[in-house]
Short mmCIF file of C-alpha atoms and ligand atoms in Angstrom, two decimals:
data_model
loop_
_atom_site.label_atom_id
_atom_site.label_comp_id
_atom_site.label_asym_id
_atom_site.label_seq_id
_atom_site.Cartn_x
_atom_site.Cartn_y
_atom_site.Cartn_z
CA MET P 724 12.94 13.49 20.91
CA SER P 725 15.28 12.19 17.15
CA GLU P 726 13.34 12.59 13.46
CA VAL P 727 11.07 9.84 11.39
CA LEU P 728 11.77 10.63 8.21
CA VAL P 729 8.65 10.38 5.94
CA LEU P 730 9.01 10.41 2.19
CA ILE P 731 5.46 12.18 1.57
CA ASP P 732 3.62 9.76 -1.40
CA HIS P 733 1.76 11.94 -3.84
CA VAL P 734 0.40 12.76 -7.46
CA ASP P 735 0.88 16.26 -8.35
CA GLY P 736 0.99 18.18 -4.47
CA ALA P 737 -2.34 15.57 -3.24
CA VAL P 738 -0.76 13.70 -0.78
CA ARG P 739 -1.59 9.63 -0.98
CA LYS P 740 -3.36 7.84 1.48
CA PRO P 741 0.07 5.87 2.13
CA THR P 742 1.54 9.08 3.73
CA TYR P 743 -1.14 9.39 6.65
CA GLU P 744 -0.09 5.40 7.83
CA LEU P 745 2.83 6.40 7.46
CA LEU P 746 3.07 9.15 10.07
CA ALA P 747 0.79 7.58 12.43
CA ILE P 748 4.20 4.29 11.76
CA ALA P 749 5.87 7.55 12.19
CA LYS P 750 4.49 9.23 15.63
CA ARG P 751 5.12 5.63 17.25
CA LEU P 752 8.92 5.85 16.44
CA GLY P 753 9.73 9.48 17.16
CA GLU P 754 8.33 12.98 15.46
CA PRO P 755 7.41 12.49 12.45
CA SER P 756 8.92 15.07 9.55
CA ALA P 757 7.33 14.85 6.55
CA VAL P 758 9.33 15.07 2.98
CA PHE P 759 8.22 16.28 -0.14
CA ILE P 760 10.34 15.82 -3.17
CA GLY P 761 7.74 18.05 -6.27
CA GLY P 762 6.67 21.48 -7.62
CA ALA P 763 7.66 24.67 -5.33
CA ASP P 764 3.67 25.83 -6.05
CA GLN P 765 2.70 22.37 -4.65
CA ALA P 766 4.50 21.91 -1.04
CA SER P 767 2.10 24.88 0.85
CA GLY P 768 -0.65 22.25 0.12
CA ALA P 769 1.22 18.95 0.61
CA ALA P 770 2.72 20.72 3.69
CA GLU P 771 -0.72 21.69 4.72
CA ALA P 772 -2.52 18.27 4.87
CA VAL P 773 0.62 16.65 6.42
CA LYS P 774 0.32 18.92 9.18
CA LYS P 775 -3.01 17.78 9.65
CA TYR P 776 -1.84 14.38 10.34
CA GLY P 777 0.82 14.71 12.65
CA ALA P 778 3.91 15.83 10.82
CA GLU P 779 5.17 18.00 12.71
CA LYS P 780 7.74 19.74 9.59
CA VAL P 781 8.03 19.18 6.50
CA TYR P 782 10.71 19.29 4.47
CA THR P 783 9.95 20.21 1.00
CA VAL P 784 12.17 19.60 -1.92
CA ASP P 785 11.80 21.31 -5.62
CA ASP P 786 11.45 19.11 -8.13
CA THR P 787 12.62 22.03 -11.15
CA GLU P 788 16.16 20.30 -11.63
CA ILE P 789 15.10 16.73 -10.81
CA LYS P 790 11.29 16.31 -12.26
CA GLY P 791 10.22 13.61 -14.37
CA TYR P 792 14.03 11.06 -13.95
CA LEU P 793 12.84 9.12 -11.80
CA VAL P 794 14.31 7.75 -8.73
CA ALA P 795 17.32 7.93 -8.28
CA PRO P 796 17.83 11.83 -7.06
CA LYS P 797 14.33 11.18 -4.81
CA ALA P 798 16.87 8.36 -3.08
CA GLU P 799 20.29 11.08 -2.75
CA VAL P 800 17.86 14.05 -1.78
CA LEU P 801 16.85 11.53 1.52
CA GLN P 802 19.98 10.83 1.49
CA GLN P 803 21.50 14.61 1.65
CA LEU P 804 18.91 14.94 4.09
CA ALA P 805 19.51 12.31 6.55
CA GLU P 806 23.13 12.65 6.52
CA LYS P 807 21.86 16.48 8.18
CA THR P 808 19.20 14.89 10.74
CA SER P 809 20.50 11.70 11.53
CA PRO P 810 16.94 10.16 12.36
CA ALA P 811 15.65 7.57 13.93
CA ALA P 812 14.45 5.94 10.98
CA ILE P 813 13.02 6.72 7.10
CA LEU P 814 9.28 5.10 6.19
CA ILE P 815 8.97 5.03 2.39
CA SER P 816 5.79 3.67 1.26
CA SER P 817 6.13 -0.81 -0.51
CA SER P 818 5.17 0.45 -3.93
CA PHE P 819 7.77 -0.13 -6.87
CA GLU P 820 8.99 2.92 -7.07
CA GLY P 821 9.37 3.49 -3.18
CA LYS P 822 11.04 0.33 -3.03
CA GLU P 823 13.63 1.27 -4.94
CA ILE P 824 14.10 4.50 -3.55
CA ALA P 825 14.77 3.10 -0.42
CA GLY P 826 17.43 -0.13 -1.52
CA ARG P 827 19.98 3.36 -3.42
CA LEU P 828 18.98 4.53 0.23
CA ALA P 829 19.74 1.63 1.87
CA ILE P 830 23.45 1.64 -0.34
CA LYS P 831 24.17 5.59 0.01
CA LEU P 832 23.51 5.04 3.18
CA LYS P 833 25.50 2.06 4.35
CA SER P 834 22.39 0.62 6.03
CA GLY P 835 20.09 -1.72 6.43
CA ILE P 836 16.54 -2.20 4.76
CA ILE P 837 13.71 -3.96 5.74
CA THR P 838 10.67 -4.18 3.18
CA ASP P 839 7.29 -4.83 3.01
CA ALA P 840 6.70 -3.78 6.67
CA VAL P 841 3.03 -5.29 7.48
CA ASP P 842 3.22 -3.41 11.03
CA VAL P 843 5.67 -1.20 12.10
CA GLN P 844 6.17 -1.29 16.26
CA SER P 845 9.23 0.91 18.51
CA SER P 846 11.47 -0.77 20.80
CA GLU P 847 14.16 -0.25 23.03
CA GLY P 848 16.88 -0.32 19.49
CA GLY P 849 15.46 0.83 16.92
CA PRO P 850 11.70 -0.10 15.06
CA VAL P 851 10.42 -3.95 15.00
CA THR P 852 8.26 -4.40 11.74
CA THR P 853 6.59 -7.95 11.32
CA GLN P 854 6.49 -8.48 7.96
CA SER P 855 4.84 -11.81 6.06
CA VAL P 856 6.79 -14.45 3.75
CA PHE P 857 7.03 -16.89 1.98
CA ALA P 858 3.93 -16.70 -0.03
CA GLY P 859 2.85 -15.58 3.26
CA ASN P 860 3.69 -19.00 5.82
CA PHE P 861 5.64 -17.09 7.27
CA THR P 862 5.29 -14.39 9.75
CA VAL P 863 8.92 -12.45 10.70
CA GLN P 864 9.80 -10.21 13.36
CA ALA P 865 12.47 -8.36 11.53
CA LYS P 866 15.14 -5.05 12.83
CA VAL P 867 17.99 -3.52 10.99
CA THR P 868 21.37 -3.60 13.33
CA LYS P 869 23.10 -1.32 11.12
CA GLY P 870 22.68 2.90 9.94
CA THR P 871 19.37 4.30 9.57
CA PRO P 872 16.26 1.75 10.25
CA ILE P 873 15.23 2.22 5.88
CA ILE P 874 11.61 1.06 6.41
CA THR P 875 9.20 0.71 3.68
CA VAL P 876 6.09 -0.22 4.69
CA LYS P 877 2.58 -1.54 2.43
CA PRO P 878 -0.46 0.45 2.95
CA ASN P 879 -3.53 -0.18 4.83
CA ALA P 880 -0.79 -0.78 7.39
CA ALA P 881 -1.63 1.49 10.16
CA ALA P 882 -4.16 3.93 10.28
CA PRO P 883 -4.39 7.50 9.58
CA GLU P 884 -4.75 9.65 12.68
CA GLU P 885 -5.48 12.40 12.05
CA GLY P 886 -4.13 15.17 14.58
CA ASP P 887 -1.90 18.78 13.75
CA GLY P 888 1.42 18.36 14.27
CA ALA P 889 3.41 21.53 14.23
CA GLY P 890 3.73 21.66 10.51
CA ALA P 891 7.16 23.33 10.19
CA VAL P 892 8.22 24.00 6.90
CA GLU P 893 11.69 24.48 6.00
CA GLU P 894 12.77 24.77 2.24
CA PHE P 895 15.94 21.82 1.79
CA ALA P 896 18.66 22.52 -1.63
CA ALA P 897 19.43 19.07 -2.51
CA THR P 898 22.51 17.94 -4.73
CA ILE P 899 21.73 15.95 -7.57
CA SER P 900 24.80 14.49 -9.30
CA ASP P 901 25.44 13.95 -12.84
CA ALA P 902 24.99 10.17 -12.58
CA ALA P 903 21.61 10.24 -10.79
CA LYS P 904 20.74 11.93 -13.86
CA SER P 905 21.18 9.06 -16.58
CA ALA P 906 17.31 7.88 -16.58
CA LYS P 907 14.41 9.42 -18.00
CA ILE P 908 10.74 9.40 -18.75
CA VAL P 909 10.06 10.47 -22.16
CA ALA P 910 6.19 9.89 -22.09
CA SER P 911 3.77 9.45 -20.16
CA GLN P 912 -0.55 8.30 -19.91
CA PRO P 913 -2.07 8.23 -16.39
CA ARG P 914 -4.32 4.79 -16.77
CA GLN P 915 -7.52 4.51 -16.99
CA ALA P 916 -9.11 5.51 -13.99
CA SER P 917 -12.13 3.14 -12.66
CA GLY P 918 -13.99 5.36 -9.78
CA ARG P 919 -12.96 2.87 -7.66
CA PRO P 920 -9.65 2.90 -5.24
CA GLU P 921 -5.69 1.48 -6.14
CA LEU P 922 -6.58 -2.53 -5.86
CA THR P 923 -3.19 -2.16 -2.64
CA GLU P 924 -4.08 0.08 -1.22
CA ALA P 925 -8.37 -0.11 -0.95
CA ALA P 926 -9.33 -0.17 2.15
CA ILE P 927 -11.98 -2.62 1.38
CA VAL P 928 -10.88 -5.45 -1.43
CA VAL P 929 -13.98 -7.17 -3.14
CA ALA P 930 -12.83 -10.34 -4.81
CA GLY P 931 -14.21 -12.44 -7.88
CA GLY P 932 -12.87 -16.65 -8.39
CA ARG P 933 -14.93 -19.59 -10.53
CA GLY P 934 -17.67 -19.47 -8.74
CA THR P 935 -18.83 -16.12 -10.63
CA GLY P 936 -18.97 -18.00 -14.09
CA GLY P 937 -17.64 -15.24 -15.91
CA ASN P 938 -20.78 -12.41 -13.85
CA PHE P 939 -18.54 -10.47 -12.32
CA GLU P 940 -21.91 -7.66 -11.49
CA PRO P 941 -22.73 -8.74 -8.65
CA ILE P 942 -18.81 -8.86 -7.30
CA GLU P 943 -18.95 -4.60 -8.66
CA GLY P 944 -22.90 -4.14 -7.41
CA PHE P 945 -20.71 -5.10 -3.92
CA ALA P 946 -17.76 -2.70 -4.02
CA ASP P 947 -18.95 0.13 -5.13
CA ALA P 948 -22.10 -0.80 -1.91
CA LEU P 949 -18.61 -0.64 -0.05
CA GLY P 950 -16.67 1.80 -1.48
CA ALA P 951 -13.90 -0.67 -3.60
CA ALA P 952 -11.17 -2.03 -4.97
CA VAL P 953 -12.03 -5.34 -7.26
CA GLY P 954 -9.93 -8.06 -6.86
CA ALA P 955 -9.66 -11.60 -8.57
CA SER P 956 -9.17 -15.19 -8.27
CA ARG P 957 -6.15 -15.96 -11.33
CA ALA P 958 -9.02 -18.81 -12.03
CA ALA P 959 -11.46 -15.18 -13.48
CA VAL P 960 -7.89 -13.26 -14.80
CA ASP P 961 -6.81 -16.32 -16.93
CA SER P 962 -10.02 -17.40 -18.09
CA GLY P 963 -10.42 -13.32 -19.28
CA TRP P 964 -13.51 -11.83 -17.67
CA THR P 965 -11.09 -9.79 -15.52
CA PRO P 966 -7.35 -7.78 -16.16
CA HIS P 967 -4.57 -9.45 -15.31
CA THR P 968 -4.24 -6.09 -13.32
CA PHE P 969 -7.13 -7.58 -10.56
CA GLN P 970 -5.27 -10.55 -10.08
CA ILE P 971 -3.91 -11.41 -6.20
CA GLY P 972 -1.74 -14.18 -5.34
CA GLN P 973 1.01 -15.25 -5.08
CA THR P 974 2.05 -14.07 -8.57
CA GLY P 975 -0.66 -11.34 -8.66
CA LYS P 976 -0.81 -8.37 -6.37
CA THR P 977 -1.01 -8.19 -1.94
CA VAL P 978 -2.93 -6.44 -0.69
CA SER P 979 -3.98 -6.71 2.10
CA PRO P 980 -6.97 -4.40 3.88
CA GLN P 981 -9.12 -3.60 6.47
CA LEU P 982 -11.70 -6.57 5.15
CA TYR P 983 -10.70 -9.02 2.10
CA VAL P 984 -14.51 -10.00 0.80
CA ALA P 985 -13.80 -13.53 -1.47
CA ASN P 986 -16.97 -13.83 -2.94
CA GLY P 987 -16.38 -17.70 -5.20
CA ILE P 988 -12.85 -17.92 -4.36
CA SER P 989 -12.22 -21.63 -2.52
CA GLY P 990 -9.07 -20.05 -1.31
CA ALA P 991 -5.88 -22.18 -3.01
CA ILE P 992 -2.70 -21.40 -1.22
CA GLN P 993 -1.28 -19.60 -4.38
CA HIS P 994 -4.29 -16.94 -3.49
CA ARG P 995 -3.80 -17.17 -0.10
CA ALA P 996 -0.35 -15.84 -0.52
CA GLY P 997 -1.67 -12.32 -1.88
CA MET P 998 -4.57 -12.29 0.65
CA GLN P 999 -4.61 -13.76 4.01
CA THR P 1000 -2.27 -10.45 5.78
CA SER P 1001 -6.13 -9.18 5.11
CA LYS P 1002 -7.16 -7.60 8.47
CA THR P 1003 -10.72 -9.46 8.79
CA ILE P 1004 -11.99 -12.30 6.03
CA VAL P 1005 -15.28 -12.28 4.75
CA ALA P 1006 -16.23 -15.42 1.84
CA VAL P 1007 -19.16 -16.57 -0.33
CA ASN P 1008 -19.00 -19.53 -1.19
CA LYS P 1009 -21.15 -22.50 -2.22
CA ASP P 1010 -19.84 -24.66 -0.94
CA ASP P 1011 -19.18 -25.35 3.29
CA GLU P 1012 -15.74 -27.40 2.79
CA ALA P 1013 -14.41 -24.70 0.99
CA PRO P 1014 -10.63 -24.60 1.86
CA ILE P 1015 -11.43 -20.46 2.13
CA PHE P 1016 -13.45 -20.96 5.14
CA GLU P 1017 -10.68 -22.35 7.18
CA LEU P 1018 -8.80 -18.67 7.21
CA VAL P 1019 -12.28 -16.66 7.29
CA ASP P 1020 -13.24 -13.95 10.46
CA PHE P 1021 -17.26 -14.43 8.24
CA GLY P 1022 -18.22 -17.24 5.83
CA VAL P 1023 -21.88 -17.16 3.68
CA VAL P 1024 -22.75 -20.71 2.34
CA GLY P 1025 -25.26 -19.38 -0.32
CA ASP P 1026 -25.23 -19.11 -3.44
CA LEU P 1027 -22.18 -14.96 -4.88
CA HIS P 1028 -25.36 -14.37 -6.89
CA THR P 1029 -28.47 -14.63 -4.67
CA VAL P 1030 -26.51 -13.34 -1.99
CA LEU P 1031 -23.76 -9.53 -2.95
CA PRO P 1032 -27.03 -8.61 -5.40
CA ALA P 1033 -29.28 -9.87 -1.72
CA ALA P 1034 -26.41 -7.44 0.69
CA THR P 1035 -25.69 -4.35 -2.64
CA GLU P 1036 -29.60 -3.73 -1.43
CA GLN P 1037 -29.48 -3.61 2.16
CA ILE P 1038 -26.12 -2.12 2.27
CA ASN P 1039 -27.85 1.20 -0.20
CA LYS P 1040 -30.82 1.07 2.10
CA ARG P 1041 -29.02 2.63 4.23
CA LYS P 1042 -26.68 4.65 2.78
CA GLY P 1043 -29.59 6.85 2.48
C1 FAD G 46 2.74 -21.47 -9.33
C2 FAD G 46 1.33 -21.64 -9.55
C3 FAD G 46 1.04 -19.86 -9.63
C4 FAD G 46 -0.23 -19.13 -9.02
N1 FAD G 46 -0.97 -18.33 -8.77
C5 FAD G 46 -2.17 -17.80 -8.25
C6 FAD G 46 -2.36 -16.70 -7.68
O1 FAD G 46 -1.25 -15.28 -7.95
N2 FAD G 46 -3.97 -16.09 -7.76
C7 FAD G 46 -4.77 -17.23 -7.44
O2 FAD G 46 -5.67 -16.83 -7.58
N3 FAD G 46 -4.15 -18.20 -8.31
C8 FAD G 46 -3.10 -18.71 -8.76
N4 FAD G 46 -2.58 -19.52 -8.68
C9 FAD G 46 -3.92 -20.99 -8.80
C10 FAD G 46 -4.60 -21.96 -7.77
O3 FAD G 46 -4.34 -21.82 -7.38
C11 FAD G 46 -6.09 -21.84 -7.46
O4 FAD G 46 -5.85 -22.75 -8.96
C12 FAD G 46 -7.30 -21.11 -7.54
O5 FAD G 46 -6.92 -19.44 -7.92
C13 FAD G 46 -8.19 -21.18 -7.82
O6 FAD G 46 -8.79 -19.91 -9.09
P1 FAD G 46 -10.58 -20.25 -7.96
O7 FAD G 46 -10.75 -20.49 -6.10
O8 FAD G 46 -11.65 -18.86 -8.77
O9 FAD G 46 -11.46 -21.36 -8.70
P2 FAD G 46 -12.25 -22.80 -7.75
O10 FAD G 46 -10.67 -23.10 -7.29
O11 FAD G 46 -12.55 -23.70 -9.05
O12 FAD G 46 -13.14 -22.68 -6.61
C14 FAD G 46 -13.97 -21.81 -7.52
C15 FAD G 46 -14.38 -21.62 -5.64
O13 FAD G 46 -16.50 -21.00 -6.32
C16 FAD G 46 -16.97 -21.53 -5.42
N5 FAD G 46 -18.12 -21.65 -6.53
C17 FAD G 46 -18.91 -21.49 -7.35
N6 FAD G 46 -20.23 -21.11 -7.75
C18 FAD G 46 -20.56 -20.34 -6.69
C19 FAD G 46 -21.44 -19.67 -6.58
N7 FAD G 46 -22.23 -18.94 -7.30
N8 FAD G 46 -21.46 -18.87 -5.86
C20 FAD G 46 -20.26 -19.06 -4.78
N9 FAD G 46 -18.70 -20.11 -4.57
C21 FAD G 46 -19.64 -20.58 -5.59
C22 FAD G 46 -16.15 -23.29 -5.65
O14 FAD G 46 -17.54 -23.77 -4.09
C23 FAD G 46 -15.51 -23.16 -5.13
O15 FAD G 46 -15.14 -22.58 -3.87
C24 FAD G 46 -1.88 -20.31 -9.44
C25 FAD G 46 -0.76 -21.65 -8.94
C26 FAD G 46 -0.04 -21.61 -9.37
C27 FAD G 46 0.64 -23.74 -9.82
#
């Protein structure tokens, strides 16, 4: 069986959840091989983590020489590994960084690339991806027809699957060109942590709209009870009730969680574009004719200021 390379998405060696989702997809396509580019002292921890989610091999690349040089060196590392292993596919998380690495890699390997897949399945003749395009109005199945399929996959496209792989660690020494070192990060500050999961990666998103009237407390309380991220409609953002980074939709972020709870959001097409690939959609709205009810799995007709605190209380009670 051919290898499927999965680029490990990590922060200082701590592997992020989308990597485990990619490994679950890689198992459908071939033999999962994870690629760790990072500090030599972090490699064994990361290798141990991905082994538990089925990595048969872990290529570790010491980043001492390339640390701080944006994305170009990572594309060169993957290019050289792909030339060595001839993988059946290369899977990368659909972050801004992941997509830029994938784009550069596709040019280097003269291969086809598919970005923002929400599902990937194996088929004769290579992986078939599903994408949601044109503001979510079309679902497209696609296949790479030239070279090694390079696919970036959105968070939550698959559930992580625990199960030991062989996890055989192999150090890989890549040769990085000077051209790849032409842009360097000179300073970085971590964003202040809210304690909530990152919006685009969260398994549950609780969003609020104009119907909150500017009071996001019920939204935040319900989100915290569920361990969810908080999102918002553009109306809530434009009113200055929440930061722009919370906006979901055509001109905001696209989310695809297991559960999306829309509160006081009417369901305008531009909002749907950012959330309609969510697995289960629930809405709370006091207008039983609100368009959001056309796409929900469960709907509650009621005032969010009453419904959400009651639901939060019940959840907290059941958590014991
Ligand atoms: C080019 C363009 C790009 C856009 N991009 C985006 C985007 O990225 N994201 C986005 O969200 N929008 C976007 N919009 C705006 C979009 O068209 C809508 O105006 C917006 O989504 C409406 O936000 P809303 O649902 O919160 O507000 P409204 O449409 O005003 O809906 C509020 C809802 O709250 C309900 N409600 C009121 N009070 C309560 C209560 N107490 N309890 C329960 N329910 C209550 C009402 O019944 C209503 O259904 C864009 C528009 C354009 C033109």
